[in-house]
PDB file of C-alpha atoms in Angstrom:
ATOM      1  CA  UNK J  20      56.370-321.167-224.795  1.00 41.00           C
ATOM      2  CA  UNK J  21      53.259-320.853-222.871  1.00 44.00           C
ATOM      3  CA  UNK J  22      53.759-324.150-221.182  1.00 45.00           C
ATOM      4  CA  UNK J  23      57.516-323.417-220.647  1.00 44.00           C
ATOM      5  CA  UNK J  24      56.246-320.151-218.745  1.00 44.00           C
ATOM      6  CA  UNK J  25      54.020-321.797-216.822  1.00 45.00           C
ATOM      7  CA  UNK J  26      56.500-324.552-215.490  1.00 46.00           C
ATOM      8  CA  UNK J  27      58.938-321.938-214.885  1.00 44.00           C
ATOM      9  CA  UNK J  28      56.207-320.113-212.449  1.00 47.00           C
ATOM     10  CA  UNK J  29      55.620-323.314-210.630  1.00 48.00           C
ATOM     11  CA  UNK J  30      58.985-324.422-209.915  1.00 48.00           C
ATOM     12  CA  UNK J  31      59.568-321.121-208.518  1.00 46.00           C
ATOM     13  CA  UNK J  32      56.782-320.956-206.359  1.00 48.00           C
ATOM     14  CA  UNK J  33      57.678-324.563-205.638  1.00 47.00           C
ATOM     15  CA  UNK J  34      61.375-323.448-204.553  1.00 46.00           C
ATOM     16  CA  UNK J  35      60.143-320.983-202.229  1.00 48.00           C
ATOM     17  CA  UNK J  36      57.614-322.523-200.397  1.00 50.00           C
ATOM     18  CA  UNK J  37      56.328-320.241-197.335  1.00 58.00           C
ATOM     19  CA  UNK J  38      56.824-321.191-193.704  1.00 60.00           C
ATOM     20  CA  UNK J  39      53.765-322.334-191.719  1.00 62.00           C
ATOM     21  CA  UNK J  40      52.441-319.029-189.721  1.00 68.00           C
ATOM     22  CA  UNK J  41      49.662-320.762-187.103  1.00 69.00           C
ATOM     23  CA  UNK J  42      48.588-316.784-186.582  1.00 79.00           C
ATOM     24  CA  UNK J  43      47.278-316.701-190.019  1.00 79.00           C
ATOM     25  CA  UNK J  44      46.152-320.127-190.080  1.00 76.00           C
ATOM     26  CA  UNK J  45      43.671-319.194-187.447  1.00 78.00           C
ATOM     27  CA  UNK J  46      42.705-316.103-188.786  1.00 83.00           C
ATOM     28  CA  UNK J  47      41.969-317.807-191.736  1.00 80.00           C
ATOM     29  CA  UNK J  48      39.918-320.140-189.554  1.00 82.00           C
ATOM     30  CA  UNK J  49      38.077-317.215-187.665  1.00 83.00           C
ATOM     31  CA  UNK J  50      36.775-315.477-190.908  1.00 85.00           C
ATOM     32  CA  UNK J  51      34.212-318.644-191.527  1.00 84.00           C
ATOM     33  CA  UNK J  52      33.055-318.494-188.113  1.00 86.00           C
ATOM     34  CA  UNK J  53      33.518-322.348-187.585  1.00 86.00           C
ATOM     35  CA  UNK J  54      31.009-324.108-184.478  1.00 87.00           C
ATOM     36  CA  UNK J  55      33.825-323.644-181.918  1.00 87.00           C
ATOM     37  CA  UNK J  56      31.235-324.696-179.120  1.00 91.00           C
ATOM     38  CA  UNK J  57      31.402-328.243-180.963  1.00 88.00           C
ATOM     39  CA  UNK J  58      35.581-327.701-180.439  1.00 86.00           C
ATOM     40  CA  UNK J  59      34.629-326.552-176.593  1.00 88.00           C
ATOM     41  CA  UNK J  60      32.975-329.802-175.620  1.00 91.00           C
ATOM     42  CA  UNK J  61      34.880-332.299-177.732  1.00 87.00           C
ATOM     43  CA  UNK J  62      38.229-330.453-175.704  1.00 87.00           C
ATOM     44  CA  UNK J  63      36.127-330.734-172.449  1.00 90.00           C
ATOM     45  CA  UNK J  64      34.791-334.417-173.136  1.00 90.00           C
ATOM     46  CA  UNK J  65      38.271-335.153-173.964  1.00 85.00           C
ATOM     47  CA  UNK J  66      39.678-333.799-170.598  1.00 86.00           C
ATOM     48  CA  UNK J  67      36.722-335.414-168.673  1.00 88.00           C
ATOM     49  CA  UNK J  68      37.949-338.833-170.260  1.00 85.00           C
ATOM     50  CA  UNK J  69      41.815-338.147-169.426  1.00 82.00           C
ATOM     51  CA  UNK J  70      40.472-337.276-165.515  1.00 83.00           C
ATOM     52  CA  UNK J  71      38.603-340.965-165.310  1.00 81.00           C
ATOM     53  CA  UNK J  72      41.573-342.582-166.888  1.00 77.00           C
ATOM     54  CA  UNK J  73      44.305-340.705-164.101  1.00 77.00           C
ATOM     55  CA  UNK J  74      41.721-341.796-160.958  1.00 79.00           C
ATOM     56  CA  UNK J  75      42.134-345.296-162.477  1.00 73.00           C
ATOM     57  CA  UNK J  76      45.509-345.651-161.220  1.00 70.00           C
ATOM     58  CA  UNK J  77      44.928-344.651-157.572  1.00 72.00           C
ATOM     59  CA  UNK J  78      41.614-347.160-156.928  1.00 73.00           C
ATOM     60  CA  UNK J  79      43.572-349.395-158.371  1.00 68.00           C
ATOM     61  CA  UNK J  80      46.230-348.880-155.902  1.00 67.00           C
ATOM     62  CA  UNK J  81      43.533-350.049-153.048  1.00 68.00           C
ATOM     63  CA  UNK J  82      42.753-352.765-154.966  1.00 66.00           C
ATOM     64  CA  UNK J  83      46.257-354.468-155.506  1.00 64.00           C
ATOM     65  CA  UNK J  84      46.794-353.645-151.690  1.00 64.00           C
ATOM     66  CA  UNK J  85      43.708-355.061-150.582  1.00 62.00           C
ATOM     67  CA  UNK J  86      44.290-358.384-152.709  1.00 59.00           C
ATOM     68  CA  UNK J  87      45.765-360.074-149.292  1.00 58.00           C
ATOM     69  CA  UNK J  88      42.138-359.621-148.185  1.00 63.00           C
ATOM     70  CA  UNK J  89      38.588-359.925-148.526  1.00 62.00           C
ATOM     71  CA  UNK J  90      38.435-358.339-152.450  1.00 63.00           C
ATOM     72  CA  UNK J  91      36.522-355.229-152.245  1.00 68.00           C
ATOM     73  CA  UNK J  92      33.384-355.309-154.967  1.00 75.00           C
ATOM     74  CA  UNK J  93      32.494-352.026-154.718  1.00 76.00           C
ATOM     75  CA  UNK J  94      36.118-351.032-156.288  1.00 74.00           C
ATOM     76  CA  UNK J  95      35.991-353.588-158.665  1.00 75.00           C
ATOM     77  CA  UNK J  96      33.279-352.193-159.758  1.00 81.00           C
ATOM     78  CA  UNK J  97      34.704-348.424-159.540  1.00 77.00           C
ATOM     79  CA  UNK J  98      37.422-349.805-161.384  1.00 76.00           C
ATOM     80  CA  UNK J  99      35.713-351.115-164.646  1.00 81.00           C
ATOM     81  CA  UNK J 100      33.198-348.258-164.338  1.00 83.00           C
ATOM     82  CA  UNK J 101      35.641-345.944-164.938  1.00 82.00           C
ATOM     83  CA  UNK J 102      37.187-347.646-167.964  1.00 81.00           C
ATOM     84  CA  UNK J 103      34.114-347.873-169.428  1.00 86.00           C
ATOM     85  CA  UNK J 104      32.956-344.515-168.571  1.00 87.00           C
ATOM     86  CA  UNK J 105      36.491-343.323-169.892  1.00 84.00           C
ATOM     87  CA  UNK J 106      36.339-345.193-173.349  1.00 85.00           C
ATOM     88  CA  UNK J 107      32.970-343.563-174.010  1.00 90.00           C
ATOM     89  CA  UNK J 108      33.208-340.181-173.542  1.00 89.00           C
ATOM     90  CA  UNK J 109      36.395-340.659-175.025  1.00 85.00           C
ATOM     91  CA  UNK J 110      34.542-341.945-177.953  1.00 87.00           C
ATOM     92  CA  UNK J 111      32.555-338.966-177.567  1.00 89.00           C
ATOM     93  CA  UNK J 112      34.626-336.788-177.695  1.00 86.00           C
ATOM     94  CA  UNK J 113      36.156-338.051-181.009  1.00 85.00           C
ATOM     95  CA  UNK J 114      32.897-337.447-182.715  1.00 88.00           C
ATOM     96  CA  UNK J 115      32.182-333.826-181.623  1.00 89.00           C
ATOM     97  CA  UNK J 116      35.711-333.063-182.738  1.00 86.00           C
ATOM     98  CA  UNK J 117      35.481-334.643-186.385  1.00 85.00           C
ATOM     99  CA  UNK J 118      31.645-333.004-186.812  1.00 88.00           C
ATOM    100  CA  UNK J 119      33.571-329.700-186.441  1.00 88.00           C
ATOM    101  CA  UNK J 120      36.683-330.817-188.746  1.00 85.00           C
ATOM    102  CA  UNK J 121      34.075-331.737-190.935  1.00 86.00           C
ATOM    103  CA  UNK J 122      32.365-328.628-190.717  1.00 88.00           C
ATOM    104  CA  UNK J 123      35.789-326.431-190.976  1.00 86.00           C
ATOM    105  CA  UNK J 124      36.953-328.343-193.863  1.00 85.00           C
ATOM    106  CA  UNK J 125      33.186-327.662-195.610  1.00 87.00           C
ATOM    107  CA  UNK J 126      33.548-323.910-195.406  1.00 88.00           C
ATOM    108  CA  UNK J 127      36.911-323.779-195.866  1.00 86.00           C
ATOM    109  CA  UNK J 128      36.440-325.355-199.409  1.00 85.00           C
ATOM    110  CA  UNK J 129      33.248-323.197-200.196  1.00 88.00           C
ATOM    111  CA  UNK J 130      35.307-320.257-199.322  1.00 86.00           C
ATOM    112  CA  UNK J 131      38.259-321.467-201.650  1.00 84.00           C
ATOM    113  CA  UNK J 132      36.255-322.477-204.330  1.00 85.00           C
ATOM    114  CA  UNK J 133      34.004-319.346-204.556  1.00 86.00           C
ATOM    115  CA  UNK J 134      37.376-317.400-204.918  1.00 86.00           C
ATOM    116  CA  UNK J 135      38.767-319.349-207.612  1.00 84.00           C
ATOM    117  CA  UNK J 136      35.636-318.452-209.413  1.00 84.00           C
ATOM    118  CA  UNK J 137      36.683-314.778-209.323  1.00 86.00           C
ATOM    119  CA  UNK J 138      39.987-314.768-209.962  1.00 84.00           C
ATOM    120  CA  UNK J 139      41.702-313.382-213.809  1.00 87.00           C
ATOM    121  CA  UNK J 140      42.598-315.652-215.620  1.00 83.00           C
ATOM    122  CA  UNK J 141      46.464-314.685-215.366  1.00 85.00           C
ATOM    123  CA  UNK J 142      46.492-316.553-212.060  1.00 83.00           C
ATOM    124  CA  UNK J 143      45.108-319.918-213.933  1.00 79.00           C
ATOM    125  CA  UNK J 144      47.985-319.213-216.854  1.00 78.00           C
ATOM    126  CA  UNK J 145      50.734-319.766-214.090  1.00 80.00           C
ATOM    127  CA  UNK J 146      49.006-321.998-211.961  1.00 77.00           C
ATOM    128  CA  UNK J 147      48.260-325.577-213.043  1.00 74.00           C
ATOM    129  CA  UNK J 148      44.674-326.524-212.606  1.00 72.00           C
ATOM    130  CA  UNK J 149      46.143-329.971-211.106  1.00 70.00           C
ATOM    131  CA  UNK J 150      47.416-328.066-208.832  1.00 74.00           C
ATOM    132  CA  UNK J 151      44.522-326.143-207.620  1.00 78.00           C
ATOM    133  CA  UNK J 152      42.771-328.884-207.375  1.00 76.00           C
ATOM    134  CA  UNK J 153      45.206-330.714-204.968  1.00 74.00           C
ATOM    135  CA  UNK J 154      45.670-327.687-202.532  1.00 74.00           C
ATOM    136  CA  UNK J 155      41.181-327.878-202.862  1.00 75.00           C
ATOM    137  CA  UNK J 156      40.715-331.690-201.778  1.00 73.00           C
ATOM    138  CA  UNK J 157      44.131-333.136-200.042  1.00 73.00           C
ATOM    139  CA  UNK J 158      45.042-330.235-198.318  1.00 76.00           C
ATOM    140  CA  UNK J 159      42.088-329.610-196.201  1.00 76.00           C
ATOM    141  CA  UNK J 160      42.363-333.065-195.186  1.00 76.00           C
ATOM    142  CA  UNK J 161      45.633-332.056-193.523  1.00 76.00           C
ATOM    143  CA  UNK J 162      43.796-328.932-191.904  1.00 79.00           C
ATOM    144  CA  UNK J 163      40.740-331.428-191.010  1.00 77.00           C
ATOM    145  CA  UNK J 164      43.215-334.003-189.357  1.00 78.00           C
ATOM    146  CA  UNK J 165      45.326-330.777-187.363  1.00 78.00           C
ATOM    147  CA  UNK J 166      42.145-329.399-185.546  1.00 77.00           C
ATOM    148  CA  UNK J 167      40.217-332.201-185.073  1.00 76.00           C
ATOM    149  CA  UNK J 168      43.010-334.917-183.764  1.00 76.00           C
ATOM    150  CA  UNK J 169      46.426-333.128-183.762  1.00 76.00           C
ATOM    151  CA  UNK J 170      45.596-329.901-181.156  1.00 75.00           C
ATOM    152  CA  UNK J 171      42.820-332.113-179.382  1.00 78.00           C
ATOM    153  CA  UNK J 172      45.646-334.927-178.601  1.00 76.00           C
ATOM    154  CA  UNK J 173      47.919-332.260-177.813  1.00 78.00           C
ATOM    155  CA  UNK J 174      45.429-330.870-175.294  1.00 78.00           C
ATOM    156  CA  UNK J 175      44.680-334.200-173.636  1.00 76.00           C
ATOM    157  CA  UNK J 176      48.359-335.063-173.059  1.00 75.00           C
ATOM    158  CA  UNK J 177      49.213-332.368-171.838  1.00 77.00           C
ATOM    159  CA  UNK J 178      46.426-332.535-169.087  1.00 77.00           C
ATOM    160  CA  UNK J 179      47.287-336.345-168.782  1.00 74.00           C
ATOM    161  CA  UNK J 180      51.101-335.143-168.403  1.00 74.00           C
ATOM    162  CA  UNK J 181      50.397-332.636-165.421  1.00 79.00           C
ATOM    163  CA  UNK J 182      48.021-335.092-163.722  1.00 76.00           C
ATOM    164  CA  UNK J 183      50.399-337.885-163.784  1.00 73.00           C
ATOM    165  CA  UNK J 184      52.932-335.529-162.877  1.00 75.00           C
ATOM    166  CA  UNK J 185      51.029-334.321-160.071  1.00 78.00           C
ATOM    167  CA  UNK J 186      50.381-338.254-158.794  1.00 74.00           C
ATOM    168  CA  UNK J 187      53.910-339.248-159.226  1.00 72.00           C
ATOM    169  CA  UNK J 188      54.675-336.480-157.128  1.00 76.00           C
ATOM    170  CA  UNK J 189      52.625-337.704-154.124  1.00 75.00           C
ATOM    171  CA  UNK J 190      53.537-341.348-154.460  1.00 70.00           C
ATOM    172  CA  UNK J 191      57.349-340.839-154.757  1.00 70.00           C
ATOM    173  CA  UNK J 192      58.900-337.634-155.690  1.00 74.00           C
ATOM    174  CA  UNK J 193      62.492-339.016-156.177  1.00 74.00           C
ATOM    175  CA  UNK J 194      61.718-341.742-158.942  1.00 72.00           C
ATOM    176  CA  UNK J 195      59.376-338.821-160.282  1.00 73.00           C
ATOM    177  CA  UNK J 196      62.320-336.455-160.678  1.00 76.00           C
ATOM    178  CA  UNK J 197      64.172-338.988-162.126  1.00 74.00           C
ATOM    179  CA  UNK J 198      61.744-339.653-164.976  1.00 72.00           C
ATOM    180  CA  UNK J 199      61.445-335.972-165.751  1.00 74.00           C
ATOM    181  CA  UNK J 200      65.300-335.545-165.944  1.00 76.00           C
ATOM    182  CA  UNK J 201      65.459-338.291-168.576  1.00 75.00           C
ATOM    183  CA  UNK J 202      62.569-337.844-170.352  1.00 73.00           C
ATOM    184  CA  UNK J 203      64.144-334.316-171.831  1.00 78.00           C
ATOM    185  CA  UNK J 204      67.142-336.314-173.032  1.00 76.00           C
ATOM    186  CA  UNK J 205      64.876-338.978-175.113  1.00 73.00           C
ATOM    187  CA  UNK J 206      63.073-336.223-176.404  1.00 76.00           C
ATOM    188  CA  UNK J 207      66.602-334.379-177.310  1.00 81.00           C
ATOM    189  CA  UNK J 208      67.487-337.542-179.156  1.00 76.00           C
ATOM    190  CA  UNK J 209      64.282-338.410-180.964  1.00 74.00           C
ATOM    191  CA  UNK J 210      63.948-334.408-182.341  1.00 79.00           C
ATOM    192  CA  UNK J 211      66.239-334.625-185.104  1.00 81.00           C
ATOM    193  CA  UNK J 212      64.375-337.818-186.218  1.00 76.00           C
ATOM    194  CA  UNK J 213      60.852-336.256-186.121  1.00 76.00           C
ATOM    195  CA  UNK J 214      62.168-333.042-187.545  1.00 80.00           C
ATOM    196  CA  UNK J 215      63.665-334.336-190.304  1.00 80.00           C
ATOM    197  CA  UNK J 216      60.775-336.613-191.000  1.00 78.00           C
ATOM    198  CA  UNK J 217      58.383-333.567-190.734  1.00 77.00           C
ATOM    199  CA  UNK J 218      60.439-332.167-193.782  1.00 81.00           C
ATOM    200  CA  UNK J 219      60.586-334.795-195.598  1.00 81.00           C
ATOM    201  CA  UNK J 220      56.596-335.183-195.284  1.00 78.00           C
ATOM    202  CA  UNK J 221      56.315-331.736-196.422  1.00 78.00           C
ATOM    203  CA  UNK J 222      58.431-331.404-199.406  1.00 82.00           C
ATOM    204  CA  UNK J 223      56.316-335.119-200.795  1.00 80.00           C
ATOM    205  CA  UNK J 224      52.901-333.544-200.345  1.00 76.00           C
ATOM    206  CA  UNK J 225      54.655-330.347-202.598  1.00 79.00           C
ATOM    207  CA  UNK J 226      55.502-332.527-205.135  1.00 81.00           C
ATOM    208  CA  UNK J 227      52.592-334.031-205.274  1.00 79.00           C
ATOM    209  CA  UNK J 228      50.414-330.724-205.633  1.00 76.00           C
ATOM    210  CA  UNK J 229      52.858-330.142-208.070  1.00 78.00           C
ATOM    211  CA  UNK J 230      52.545-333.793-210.034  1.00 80.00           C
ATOM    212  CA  UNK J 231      48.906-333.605-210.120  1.00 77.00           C
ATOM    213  CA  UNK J 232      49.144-329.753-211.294  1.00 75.00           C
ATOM    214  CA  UNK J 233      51.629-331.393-214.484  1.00 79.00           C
ATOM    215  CA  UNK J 234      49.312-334.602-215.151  1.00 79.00           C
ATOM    216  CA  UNK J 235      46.061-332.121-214.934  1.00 77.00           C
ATOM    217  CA  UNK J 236      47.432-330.213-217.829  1.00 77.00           C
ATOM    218  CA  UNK J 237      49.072-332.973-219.942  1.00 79.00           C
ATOM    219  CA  UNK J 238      45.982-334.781-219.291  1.00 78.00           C
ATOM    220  CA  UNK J 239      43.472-331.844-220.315  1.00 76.00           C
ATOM    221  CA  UNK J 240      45.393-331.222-223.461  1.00 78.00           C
ATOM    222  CA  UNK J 241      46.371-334.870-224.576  1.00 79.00           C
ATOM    223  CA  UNK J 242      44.598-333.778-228.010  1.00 84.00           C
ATOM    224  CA  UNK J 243      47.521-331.279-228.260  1.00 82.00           C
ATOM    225  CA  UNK J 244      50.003-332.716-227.079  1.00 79.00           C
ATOM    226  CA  UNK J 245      49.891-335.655-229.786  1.00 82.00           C
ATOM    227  CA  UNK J 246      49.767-333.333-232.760  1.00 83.00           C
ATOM    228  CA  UNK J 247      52.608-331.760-231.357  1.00 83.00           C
ATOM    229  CA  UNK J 248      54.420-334.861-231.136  1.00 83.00           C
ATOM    230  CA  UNK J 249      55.026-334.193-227.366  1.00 80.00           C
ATOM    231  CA  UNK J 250      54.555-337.459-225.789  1.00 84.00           C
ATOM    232  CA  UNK J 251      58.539-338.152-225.686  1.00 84.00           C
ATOM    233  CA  UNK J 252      58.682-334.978-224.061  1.00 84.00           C
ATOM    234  CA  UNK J 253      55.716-335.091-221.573  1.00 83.00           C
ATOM    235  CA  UNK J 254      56.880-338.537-220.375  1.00 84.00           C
ATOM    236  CA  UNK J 255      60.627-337.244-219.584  1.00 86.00           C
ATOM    237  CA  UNK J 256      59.131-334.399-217.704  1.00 84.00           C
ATOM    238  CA  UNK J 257      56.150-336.855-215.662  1.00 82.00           C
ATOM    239  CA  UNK J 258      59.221-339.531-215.244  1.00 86.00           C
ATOM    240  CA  UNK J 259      61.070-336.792-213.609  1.00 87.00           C
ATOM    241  CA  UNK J 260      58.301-336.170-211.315  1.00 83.00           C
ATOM    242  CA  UNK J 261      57.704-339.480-210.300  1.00 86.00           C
ATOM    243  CA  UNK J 262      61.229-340.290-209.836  1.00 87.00           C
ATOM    244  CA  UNK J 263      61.548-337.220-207.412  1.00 86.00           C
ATOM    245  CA  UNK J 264      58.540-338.393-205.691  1.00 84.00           C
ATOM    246  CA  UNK J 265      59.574-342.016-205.264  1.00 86.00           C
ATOM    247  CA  UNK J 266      62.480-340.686-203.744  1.00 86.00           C
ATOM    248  CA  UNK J 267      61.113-339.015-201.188  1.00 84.00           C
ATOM    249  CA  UNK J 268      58.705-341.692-200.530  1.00 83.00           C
ATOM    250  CA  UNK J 269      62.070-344.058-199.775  1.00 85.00           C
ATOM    251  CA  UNK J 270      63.692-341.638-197.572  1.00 82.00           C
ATOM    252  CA  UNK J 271      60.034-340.717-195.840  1.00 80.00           C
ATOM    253  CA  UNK J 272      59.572-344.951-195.508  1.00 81.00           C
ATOM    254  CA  UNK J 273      63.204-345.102-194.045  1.00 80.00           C
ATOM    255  CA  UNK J 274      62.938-342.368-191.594  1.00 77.00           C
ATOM    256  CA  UNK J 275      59.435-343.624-190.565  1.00 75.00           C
ATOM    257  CA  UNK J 276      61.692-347.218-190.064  1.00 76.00           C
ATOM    258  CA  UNK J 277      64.061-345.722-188.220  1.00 76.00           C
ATOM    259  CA  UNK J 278      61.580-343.389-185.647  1.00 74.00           C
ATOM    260  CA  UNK J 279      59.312-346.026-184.116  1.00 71.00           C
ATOM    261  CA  UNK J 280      62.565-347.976-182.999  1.00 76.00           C
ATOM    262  CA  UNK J 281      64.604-345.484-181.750  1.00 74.00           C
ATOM    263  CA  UNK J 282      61.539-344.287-180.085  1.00 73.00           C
ATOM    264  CA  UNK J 283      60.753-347.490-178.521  1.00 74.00           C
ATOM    265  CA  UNK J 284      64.173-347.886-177.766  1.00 76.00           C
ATOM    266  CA  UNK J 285      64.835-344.966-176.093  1.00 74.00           C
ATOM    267  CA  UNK J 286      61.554-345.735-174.160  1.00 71.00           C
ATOM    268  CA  UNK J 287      62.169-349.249-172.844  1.00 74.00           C
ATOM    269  CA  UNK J 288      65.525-347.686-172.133  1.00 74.00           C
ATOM    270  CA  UNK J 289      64.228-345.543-169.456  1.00 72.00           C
ATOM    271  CA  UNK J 290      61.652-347.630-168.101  1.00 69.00           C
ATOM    272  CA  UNK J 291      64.166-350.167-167.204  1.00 73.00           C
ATOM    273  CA  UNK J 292      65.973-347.479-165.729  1.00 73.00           C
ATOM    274  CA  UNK J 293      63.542-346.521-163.458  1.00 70.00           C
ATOM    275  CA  UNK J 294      62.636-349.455-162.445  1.00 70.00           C
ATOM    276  CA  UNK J 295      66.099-350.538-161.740  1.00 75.00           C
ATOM    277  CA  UNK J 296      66.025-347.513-159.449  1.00 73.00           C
ATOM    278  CA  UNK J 297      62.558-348.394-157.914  1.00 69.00           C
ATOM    279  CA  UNK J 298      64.150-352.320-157.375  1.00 71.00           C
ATOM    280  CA  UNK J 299      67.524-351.176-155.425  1.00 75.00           C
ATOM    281  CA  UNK J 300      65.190-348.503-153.326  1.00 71.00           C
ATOM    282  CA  UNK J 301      63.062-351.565-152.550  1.00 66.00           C
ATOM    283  CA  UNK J 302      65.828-353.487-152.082  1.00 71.00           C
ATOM    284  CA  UNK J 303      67.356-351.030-149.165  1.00 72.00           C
ATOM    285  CA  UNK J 304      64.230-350.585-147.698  1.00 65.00           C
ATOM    286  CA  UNK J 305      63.876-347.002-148.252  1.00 61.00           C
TER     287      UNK J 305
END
């Protein structure tokens, strides 16, 4: 009866799961007073990087033109200098941003884990330890991999988005607004896709908290479970959750499939648009 209780609580937390509020999230992040000057310089290393890779373009602009003549050393030079200056504060900047993952991820679990410690036991009889422990070591991986690659990528191409926006712009404005009228369309295509996909992602690493929650407390209590004769049952219930969760993982492995073609696609698609533009402008001169 207990058990039955329990299972009852889960799935119905399970049912209802609660929408992703990014307010909380970083108020939640605020109250253990993470090293944000580590976030500061990895996001300003990161731009730095993104700067040296957009002045790439334009030396090598001069260079291509000036291949007809004597080749100019000193951009050469300028040229790989800023690759390799790119790639390694680029490479910086990846490490300042995981030490303060790292470090958010740290507190965050020493926070968790010292309230766990104090809570009644009533939470623990609805709540599978399996459970708890999932939402303790996966899902601060996913909070880990958010701040210290998700926003910081975000960041970056955004800044490489304006700049290249703002170059396109002064080499040829009318291929430029061409780009930027069909780039909205791919993305109107490819959203259903990724949104989808986003769901799908969610609702496996659910069912997972909630498989490890089930196979924690089966596991913990194999002693009773055989003098209750259980196993028959325990397996029809853990076949259950594996079945859902094999499920998912096909339509997850399908809709991952399906995304990085119809992204590349869609992609190739418009760059051989463009250029098809670009070729008939250069073929009329203007």
């Amino acid at each position: 009866m207990q058990r039955s209780t329990t299972m009852l609580a889960a799935e119905k937390r399970q049912s209802t799961p609660k929408k992703f509020d990014f307010r909380s999230f970083m108020k939640l992040i605020s109250t253990i007073h993470p090293h944000y000057w580590q976030l500061g310089l990895g996001l300003l290393l990161g731009l730095v990087a993104t700067a040296g890779q957009l002045i790439v373009p334009t030396i090598a602009k001069s260079l291509i033109n000036a291949l007809g003549h004597a080749v100019n050393m000193n951009l050469v030079i300028g040229v790989v200098g800023l690759f390799i200056g790119s790639a390694l504060i680029s490479a910086g900047s990846g490490a300042v941003l995981g030490f303060f993952g790292e470090d958010v991820v740290a507190k965050l679990r020493n926070k968790l884990w010292a309230k766990l410690l104090v809570l009644p036991v009533s939470y623990f009889d609805t709540t599978k330890s399996g459970e708890i422990t999932s939402r303790l070591v996966n899902d601060f991986t996913q909070v880990k991999d958010l701040l210290a690659n998700s926003v910081p990528r975000m960041v970056t191409a955004l800044m490489q988005l304006i700049g290249a926006l703002i170059l396109m712009l002064m080499m040829d404005w009318k291929m430029t607004a061409i780009m930027f009228a069909v780039v909205p369309l791919v993305i109107l295509i490819f959203l259903p896709v990724a949104t989808q996909s986003r769901k799908i992602a969610f609702s496996r690493q659910e069912n997972l908290a909630a498989f490890s929650g089930e196979a924690g407390d089966v596991l913990g209590a194999v002693r009773l479970v055989k003098s209750s004769n259980a196993e028959a049952v325990e397996k029809k219930t853990g076949d259950a959750r594996i079945d859902r969760l094999y499920r998912l993982g096909l339509k997850e492995a399908v809709y991952d499939a399906v995304a990085q073609p119809v992204m590349t696609t869609l992609m190739m698609g418009m760059i051989v648009g463009v250029l098809a533009y670009g070729a008939s402008r250069v073929a009329s001169g203007s």
